[in-house]
Coordinates of C-alpha atoms and ligand atoms in Angstrom, one line a residue:
M23 CA -0.1 0.0 0.0
A24 CA 0.9 3.6 -0.3
R25 CA 0.1 6.9 0.6
L26 CA -2.3 9.1 -1.9
A27 CA -1.9 12.9 -2.3
L28 CA -3.8 15.5 -4.3
R29 CA -2.0 18.9 -4.6
D30 CA -3.9 22.0 -5.7
V31 CA -5.7 19.5 -8.4
C32 CA -8.0 21.5 -10.7
K33 CA -10.3 19.9 -13.7
S34 CA -12.7 21.7 -15.8
F35 CA -15.2 20.1 -18.4
G36 CA -15.5 23.4 -21.0
S37 CA -16.1 26.4 -19.0
R38 CA -17.5 24.4 -16.0
Q39 CA -14.8 24.0 -13.3
V40 CA -15.5 20.7 -11.8
L41 CA -12.6 20.2 -9.2
K42 CA -11.1 23.7 -7.6
N43 CA -8.0 23.5 -6.0
I44 CA -8.2 20.2 -4.3
S45 CA -5.5 19.0 -1.8
F46 CA -5.8 16.5 0.6
Q47 CA -3.6 13.4 1.6
V48 CA -4.9 9.7 2.5
E49 CA -2.3 8.2 4.9
D50 CA -1.0 4.6 4.2
G51 CA -3.6 2.0 5.2
E52 CA -6.2 4.6 5.9
L53 CA -9.8 4.6 4.3
V54 CA -11.3 8.2 3.7
T55 CA -14.8 8.9 2.1
I56 CA -15.9 11.5 0.0
L57 CA -19.2 12.9 0.6
G58 CA -21.2 15.3 -1.0
P59 CA -24.5 16.0 -3.0
S60 CA -25.0 14.9 -6.7
G61 CA -23.1 16.7 -9.3
C62 CA -20.3 18.1 -6.8
G63 CA -17.5 16.4 -8.4
K64 CA -17.0 13.3 -6.5
T65 CA -16.6 10.8 -9.2
T66 CA -14.3 13.1 -11.2
M67 CA -12.2 13.2 -8.1
L68 CA -11.8 9.4 -8.4
R69 CA -11.5 9.4 -12.2
V70 CA -8.5 11.8 -11.9
I71 CA -6.9 9.8 -9.4
A72 CA -7.3 6.6 -11.5
G73 CA -5.9 8.5 -14.4
I74 CA -9.3 8.0 -16.5
E75 CA -9.1 11.9 -16.7
T76 CA -6.4 14.2 -16.9
V77 CA -5.9 17.1 -14.4
D78 CA -5.8 20.7 -15.9
S79 CA -3.2 21.6 -13.1
G80 CA -1.9 20.2 -9.8
E81 CA -0.3 17.0 -8.8
I82 CA -1.4 13.5 -8.0
L83 CA 0.9 11.3 -6.0
I84 CA 0.8 7.8 -5.1
G85 CA 3.6 7.0 -2.4
D86 CA 6.3 9.4 -3.6
R87 CA 5.7 9.2 -7.3
V88 CA 3.7 12.0 -9.0
V89 CA 1.5 9.9 -11.7
N90 CA 0.0 12.8 -13.4
D91 CA 1.7 11.5 -16.5
L92 CA 1.0 7.6 -16.0
P93 CA -1.8 5.7 -17.9
P94 CA -4.4 3.9 -15.5
K95 CA -2.8 0.6 -15.8
D96 CA 0.7 1.6 -14.5
R97 CA -0.8 3.6 -11.5
Q98 CA -1.4 0.7 -9.2
V99 CA -5.0 1.6 -8.5
A100 CA -7.8 -0.9 -8.3
M101 CA -11.3 0.6 -8.6
V102 CA -14.8 -0.8 -7.6
F103 CA -17.9 0.8 -9.4
Q104 CA -21.6 1.1 -8.6
E105 CA -22.5 -1.2 -11.7
Y106 CA -20.6 -4.5 -10.7
A107 CA -18.8 -4.7 -14.1
I108 CA -18.9 -8.4 -14.0
Y109 CA -18.5 -10.2 -17.3
P110 CA -21.7 -12.4 -17.5
H111 CA -20.1 -15.1 -19.6
M112 CA -17.3 -16.0 -17.0
D113 CA -17.8 -17.7 -13.7
V114 CA -17.1 -16.0 -10.6
F115 CA -13.5 -17.6 -10.5
D116 CA -12.7 -16.2 -13.7
N117 CA -14.3 -12.9 -13.0
I118 CA -12.0 -12.6 -9.9
A119 CA -9.0 -14.0 -11.9
Y120 CA -9.4 -11.6 -14.9
G121 CA -7.2 -8.7 -13.7
L122 CA -4.3 -11.1 -12.5
R123 CA -4.3 -13.2 -15.5
A124 CA -4.2 -9.7 -17.6
H125 CA -1.0 -9.2 -15.8
G126 CA 0.5 -12.3 -16.6
A127 CA 0.4 -13.7 -13.3
P128 CA 1.2 -17.4 -12.9
K129 CA -1.5 -20.1 -12.3
R130 CA -0.6 -21.2 -9.1
L131 CA -0.6 -17.6 -7.5
V132 CA -3.9 -16.9 -9.6
D133 CA -5.6 -19.9 -7.8
E134 CA -4.2 -19.0 -4.4
K135 CA -5.3 -15.4 -4.7
V136 CA -8.9 -16.1 -6.2
R137 CA -9.5 -18.5 -3.3
Q138 CA -8.3 -16.6 -0.6
A139 CA -10.4 -13.2 -1.5
A140 CA -13.3 -15.5 -2.2
K141 CA -13.1 -17.4 1.2
M142 CA -12.9 -13.7 2.6
L143 CA -15.9 -12.4 1.2
G144 CA -17.9 -15.5 1.7
L145 CA -17.9 -16.7 -1.6
A146 CA -15.8 -19.9 -1.4
D147 CA -18.8 -22.1 -2.3
K148 CA -19.9 -20.3 -5.2
I149 CA -16.7 -20.1 -7.3
H150 CA -18.0 -21.8 -10.3
R151 CA -21.4 -20.2 -10.3
S152 CA -22.2 -17.7 -13.4
P153 CA -23.1 -14.2 -12.6
G154 CA -26.6 -14.7 -13.3
E155 CA -27.1 -17.0 -10.2
L156 CA -25.9 -14.5 -8.1
S157 CA -27.4 -11.6 -5.8
G158 CA -26.6 -7.8 -6.3
G159 CA -24.7 -8.4 -2.8
E160 CA -22.9 -11.4 -4.1
L161 CA -22.0 -9.7 -7.5
Q162 CA -20.5 -6.6 -6.0
R163 CA -18.5 -9.1 -3.5
V164 CA -16.9 -10.7 -6.5
A165 CA -16.2 -7.4 -7.9
L166 CA -14.5 -6.4 -4.3
C167 CA -12.6 -9.8 -4.6
R168 CA -11.3 -8.8 -8.2
A169 CA -10.0 -5.7 -6.9
I170 CA -8.2 -7.0 -3.6
V171 CA -6.4 -9.7 -5.5
R172 CA -4.7 -7.3 -7.5
D173 CA -2.5 -6.1 -4.6
A174 CA -3.1 -2.2 -5.9
D175 CA -1.4 0.6 -3.9
V176 CA -4.7 2.6 -3.8
F177 CA -8.3 1.3 -3.9
L178 CA -11.1 3.7 -5.3
F179 CA -14.8 2.8 -4.4
D180 CA -17.4 4.6 -6.3
E181 CA -20.6 4.3 -4.6
P182 CA -20.2 0.4 -4.8
L183 CA -23.5 0.1 -2.3
S184 CA -25.8 2.2 -4.3
N185 CA -27.5 -0.8 -6.1
L186 CA -27.9 -2.9 -3.1
D187 CA -31.1 -3.4 -0.9
P188 CA -30.7 -1.6 2.7
K189 CA -30.1 -5.1 4.3
M190 CA -27.3 -6.1 1.7
R191 CA -25.9 -2.6 1.7
A192 CA -25.3 -2.9 5.5
Q193 CA -23.8 -6.5 5.0
V194 CA -21.4 -5.4 2.1
R195 CA -20.4 -2.1 4.1
A196 CA -19.6 -4.3 7.0
D197 CA -17.3 -6.4 4.5
I198 CA -15.5 -3.5 3.2
V199 CA -14.8 -2.1 6.8
R200 CA -13.5 -5.6 7.6
I201 CA -11.3 -6.1 4.5
H202 CA -9.9 -2.7 4.9
K203 CA -8.7 -3.6 8.4
T204 CA -7.2 -7.1 7.4
L205 CA -5.3 -5.8 4.5
S206 CA -4.7 -2.3 5.6
L207 CA -5.9 -0.7 2.5
T208 CA -5.3 2.7 1.4
G209 CA -8.6 3.8 -0.1
V210 CA -10.8 6.3 -1.1
F211 CA -14.7 5.7 -0.8
V212 CA -17.2 8.0 -2.5
T213 CA -20.7 7.9 -1.3
H214 CA -23.6 10.6 -1.1
D215 CA -25.1 8.5 1.9
Q216 CA -23.9 10.3 5.3
V217 CA -24.3 7.0 7.3
E218 CA -22.2 5.4 5.0
A219 CA -19.5 8.2 4.9
L220 CA -19.2 8.3 8.6
T221 CA -19.2 4.5 9.4
I222 CA -16.7 3.7 6.8
G223 CA -14.2 6.4 6.8
S224 CA -11.4 7.4 9.4
R225 CA -12.0 10.8 8.0
V226 CA -14.5 12.4 5.6
I227 CA -14.0 14.8 2.9
L228 CA -17.3 16.7 2.4
M229 CA -17.7 18.5 -1.0
N230 CA -19.4 21.6 -2.0
S231 CA -19.6 22.5 -5.9
G232 CA -15.8 21.3 -6.6
E233 CA -14.4 22.5 -3.4
I234 CA -13.7 20.9 -0.1
A235 CA -16.1 22.2 2.4
Q236 CA -14.3 20.5 5.3
I237 CA -12.0 17.5 5.7
G238 CA -12.0 15.6 9.2
R239 CA -13.0 13.0 11.8
P240 CA -16.8 12.4 11.4
E241 CA -17.3 13.7 14.8
D242 CA -15.5 17.0 13.7
L243 CA -17.8 17.5 11.0
Y244 CA -20.9 16.6 12.9
Y245 CA -20.0 18.6 16.3
E246 CA -17.6 21.3 14.9
P247 CA -19.0 22.2 11.4
A248 CA -16.4 24.6 9.7
N249 CA -19.3 26.5 8.0
T250 CA -23.2 26.6 7.7
Y251 CA -22.9 24.4 4.6
V252 CA -21.5 21.5 6.8
A253 CA -23.7 22.3 9.4
S254 CA -26.9 21.9 7.3
F255 CA -25.6 19.1 5.2
M256 CA -24.3 16.8 8.2
G257 CA -27.4 15.1 10.4
A258 CA -30.7 14.3 9.2
P259 CA -32.5 16.9 9.8
G260 CA -29.2 19.2 9.6
M261 CA -28.5 21.7 12.3
N262 CA -30.6 24.6 13.0
L263 CA -29.2 27.8 11.7
L264 CA -30.8 31.0 13.3
E265 CA -30.4 34.6 12.7
A266 CA -29.1 35.9 16.1
R267 CA -27.9 39.2 17.5
L268 CA -25.2 39.2 20.2
T269 CA -25.0 41.7 23.0
R270 CA -22.6 41.9 25.9
T271 CA -23.4 42.7 29.5
G272 CA -20.4 42.4 31.8
E273 CA -19.1 39.2 31.6
R274 CA -22.3 37.6 30.2
I275 CA -22.9 37.2 26.4
L276 CA -26.6 36.9 25.3
A277 CA -28.0 36.1 21.9
E278 CA -31.2 37.6 21.0
V279 CA -33.1 35.1 18.7
G280 CA -36.9 36.1 17.6
D281 CA -38.3 37.3 20.7
S282 CA -36.2 35.0 22.9
T283 CA -32.8 35.7 24.7
L284 CA -30.1 33.1 25.3
E285 CA -27.0 33.1 27.3
L286 CA -23.8 31.6 25.6
C287 CA -21.4 29.6 27.6
G288 CA -18.6 27.1 27.0
T289 CA -17.0 27.2 23.4
S290 CA -19.8 29.4 22.1
M291 CA -18.3 31.9 24.8
D292 CA -15.2 31.9 23.0
Q293 CA -16.7 31.8 19.6
A294 CA -18.7 35.0 20.5
L295 CA -15.6 36.9 21.6
R296 CA -13.9 36.0 18.3
A297 CA -17.1 37.4 16.6
F298 CA -16.9 40.9 18.6
N299 CA -13.1 41.0 17.8
A300 CA -13.6 40.5 14.1
A301 CA -16.6 43.1 13.9
K302 CA -14.5 45.5 16.0
V303 CA -17.5 46.5 18.0
D304 CA -18.6 45.7 21.5
S305 CA -22.5 46.2 21.2
Y306 CA -24.5 44.3 18.6
V307 CA -23.0 41.7 16.1
A308 CA -25.2 39.8 13.7
V309 CA -24.2 36.2 13.7
I310 CA -25.9 32.8 12.5
L311 CA -26.4 30.6 16.0
G312 CA -26.4 26.8 15.0
I313 CA -28.0 24.1 17.4
R314 CA -28.9 20.7 16.4
P315 CA -32.5 19.4 16.5
E316 CA -31.4 16.7 19.1
D317 CA -29.9 19.4 21.7
M318 CA -33.2 21.1 22.1
R319 CA -36.4 20.1 23.9
F320 CA -39.9 21.5 24.6
G321 CA -43.2 21.1 26.3
Q322 CA -45.2 23.5 28.2
S323 CA -45.7 21.7 31.5
E324 CA -42.3 19.7 31.7
I325 CA -40.4 23.2 31.7
P326 CA -40.2 25.2 35.2
A327 CA -41.2 28.8 34.7
S328 CA -37.7 29.9 35.8
E329 CA -36.0 28.1 33.1
T330 CA -33.9 30.4 30.8
N331 CA -32.5 29.7 27.3
Q332 CA -35.9 29.1 26.1
I333 CA -36.8 30.0 22.4
R334 CA -40.6 30.6 21.9
G335 CA -41.9 28.6 18.7
R336 CA -45.2 27.8 17.0
L337 CA -45.7 23.9 16.3
R338 CA -46.3 24.1 12.6
L339 CA -45.6 20.3 11.4
I340 CA -44.9 16.9 13.1
E341 CA -42.9 14.6 10.9
A342 CA -42.6 10.9 11.6
L343 CA -38.9 10.0 11.0
G344 CA -39.1 6.0 11.7
T345 CA -38.4 5.4 15.4
E346 CA -38.1 9.5 16.2
R347 CA -40.2 12.5 15.5
A348 CA -39.0 15.7 14.0
L349 CA -41.3 18.7 15.2
H350 CA -41.1 22.1 13.1
F351 CA -41.8 25.2 15.0
S352 CA -42.1 28.4 13.6
L353 CA -39.9 31.2 15.4
V354 CA -41.9 33.6 17.4
G355 CA -40.9 37.3 16.9
S356 CA -38.5 36.3 14.0
N357 CA -37.8 39.2 11.6
K358 CA -37.1 37.3 8.7
G359 CA -40.6 36.4 7.9
E360 CA -41.0 32.6 8.6
E361 CA -37.8 31.1 10.3
F362 CA -38.1 27.5 11.4
I363 CA -36.5 25.3 14.0
V364 CA -36.5 21.7 14.0
V365 CA -36.5 19.7 17.2
T366 CA -36.2 16.0 17.6
P367 CA -37.2 15.5 21.4
S368 CA -35.8 12.1 23.0
R369 CA -38.8 11.4 24.7
A370 CA -42.6 11.7 23.2
S371 CA -44.4 14.5 24.9
R372 CA -47.7 15.6 23.8
A373 CA -47.7 18.4 21.2
D374 CA -50.7 20.0 19.5
L375 CA -50.2 21.8 16.3
D376 CA -50.5 25.8 16.1
K377 CA -50.0 26.1 20.0
E378 CA -46.9 27.8 21.1
F379 CA -44.2 26.0 23.0
N380 CA -41.2 27.0 24.8
V381 CA -38.2 25.1 23.1
I382 CA -35.2 24.7 25.3
C383 CA -31.5 24.9 23.9
D384 CA -28.8 23.1 25.4
M385 CA -26.4 26.3 25.3
T386 CA -23.4 23.8 25.8
R387 CA -23.9 22.5 22.1
V388 CA -24.3 26.1 20.2
R389 CA -22.2 26.7 17.3
L390 CA -21.9 30.4 15.8
F391 CA -21.2 31.4 12.3
D392 CA -20.2 34.6 10.4
H393 CA -23.4 36.2 9.3
E394 CA -21.8 37.1 5.7
T395 CA -19.5 34.1 5.1
G396 CA -21.1 31.3 7.1
E397 CA -17.7 30.5 8.4
A398 CA -17.5 29.6 11.7
F399 CA -16.0 31.8 14.4
Ligands
ATP26 P1 -23.1 12.2 -8.7 O1 -23.4 12.0 -7.2 O2 -24.5 12.3 -9.1 O3 -22.4 10.6 -9.5 P2 -20.7 13.5 -8.5 O4 -20.4 14.4 -7.3 O5 -20.0 12.4 -8.5 O6 -22.1 13.3 -8.8 P3 -19.4 14.3 -11.0 O7 -19.7 12.8 -11.9 O8 -18.0 14.2 -10.6 O9 -20.1 14.5 -9.9 O10 -19.8 15.3 -12.2 C1 -19.3 16.7 -11.5 C2 -19.7 17.6 -12.9 O11 -19.1 17.5 -14.0 C3 -21.4 17.6 -13.2 O12 -22.0 18.6 -13.3 C4 -21.2 16.7 -14.5 O13 -22.3 16.9 -15.2 C5 -19.7 17.4 -15.1 N1 -19.2 16.1 -16.0 C6 -18.7 15.0 -15.3 N2 -18.0 14.3 -16.4 C7 -18.1 15.2 -17.1 C8 -17.5 14.9 -18.9 N3 -17.1 14.1 -19.3 N4 -17.8 16.0 -19.6 C9 -18.7 17.1 -19.2 N5 -19.1 17.3 -18.2 C10 -18.9 16.2 -16.9

């Protein structure tokens, strides 16, 4: 295996810039996921690493070698696609062996490697079946075997689970995590599914229109989003982003949100101090206040009258999300027209539509963003 690095990589198709100054490094034995909405450049990123597309500028390194000018076959890269790309006229064994034979591997080595890989992915007893007799999950396992027998330096996975049903998806996902650990693969795994990105990658690269919005461990992106794009993309539903005005009274910093006043504490205090410094004022600073739906609770009866850090909201919609519910409140006193807060309460409480409630915020979990740029303070 080897390290993979991209340095200031740019790629355009005609006038459309699809990759904009992309730089990151995947360490030897690390599996990193690339996450982002459709069209943000994920597949193009894999294609330039594999050499299927050329870059306009920047460098791609595998190990210590710049591979920009190498054709795909000389890059030591193995790729697994969404469509399994299995040859229908060959049996499982021959499909797995295909790349090895094409590289002239001796028969005994081919036999040993194919059987080893098939065993690792639970296909040992299906080795002489034809692809037509296999399920989608088994076909994708054949594709995984074909990639791992190659002993490539870097493995690229382009949404390999997208065509599978949810149960099979979870199983093949676990297979990928297991073979990554066992073989210490260096890999890049592309997906638009958050759960997949967070469970597979030790680090996640979140893309936004050809740019990297944030690179970090899954918990960094979730709890310390670098900007409002990351904050709203991560989580389902995403972070609430509310217009707020910060004021200072002595040691205390307050945030006015709609009709309500919240008192900052912990890391959001430090962020607020940076916001005052950046604005070079000591009175009012307009910011975006972020808080996750699970860091709020509500209910008229359960909230003592003395409790602070409440936002007044009118309940507009109750959405069933499988095991939990998302409650959509319109913020009372918002000067932005209709501004919504989504709350996913941990326990079910009675909630009537169109009634007003106090929504209590866990102020230790608040994050502040620049009103103009959306960057976190
Ligand atoms: P998806 O999740 O839908 O697969 P993606 O994030 O992988 O999307 P890409 O496939 O990398 O996105 O495409 C990024 C943009 O580049 C898209 O707007 C796409 O239409 C464009 N694009 C990709 N390949 C080409 C090409 N060969 N010629 C012209 N435009 C292209």
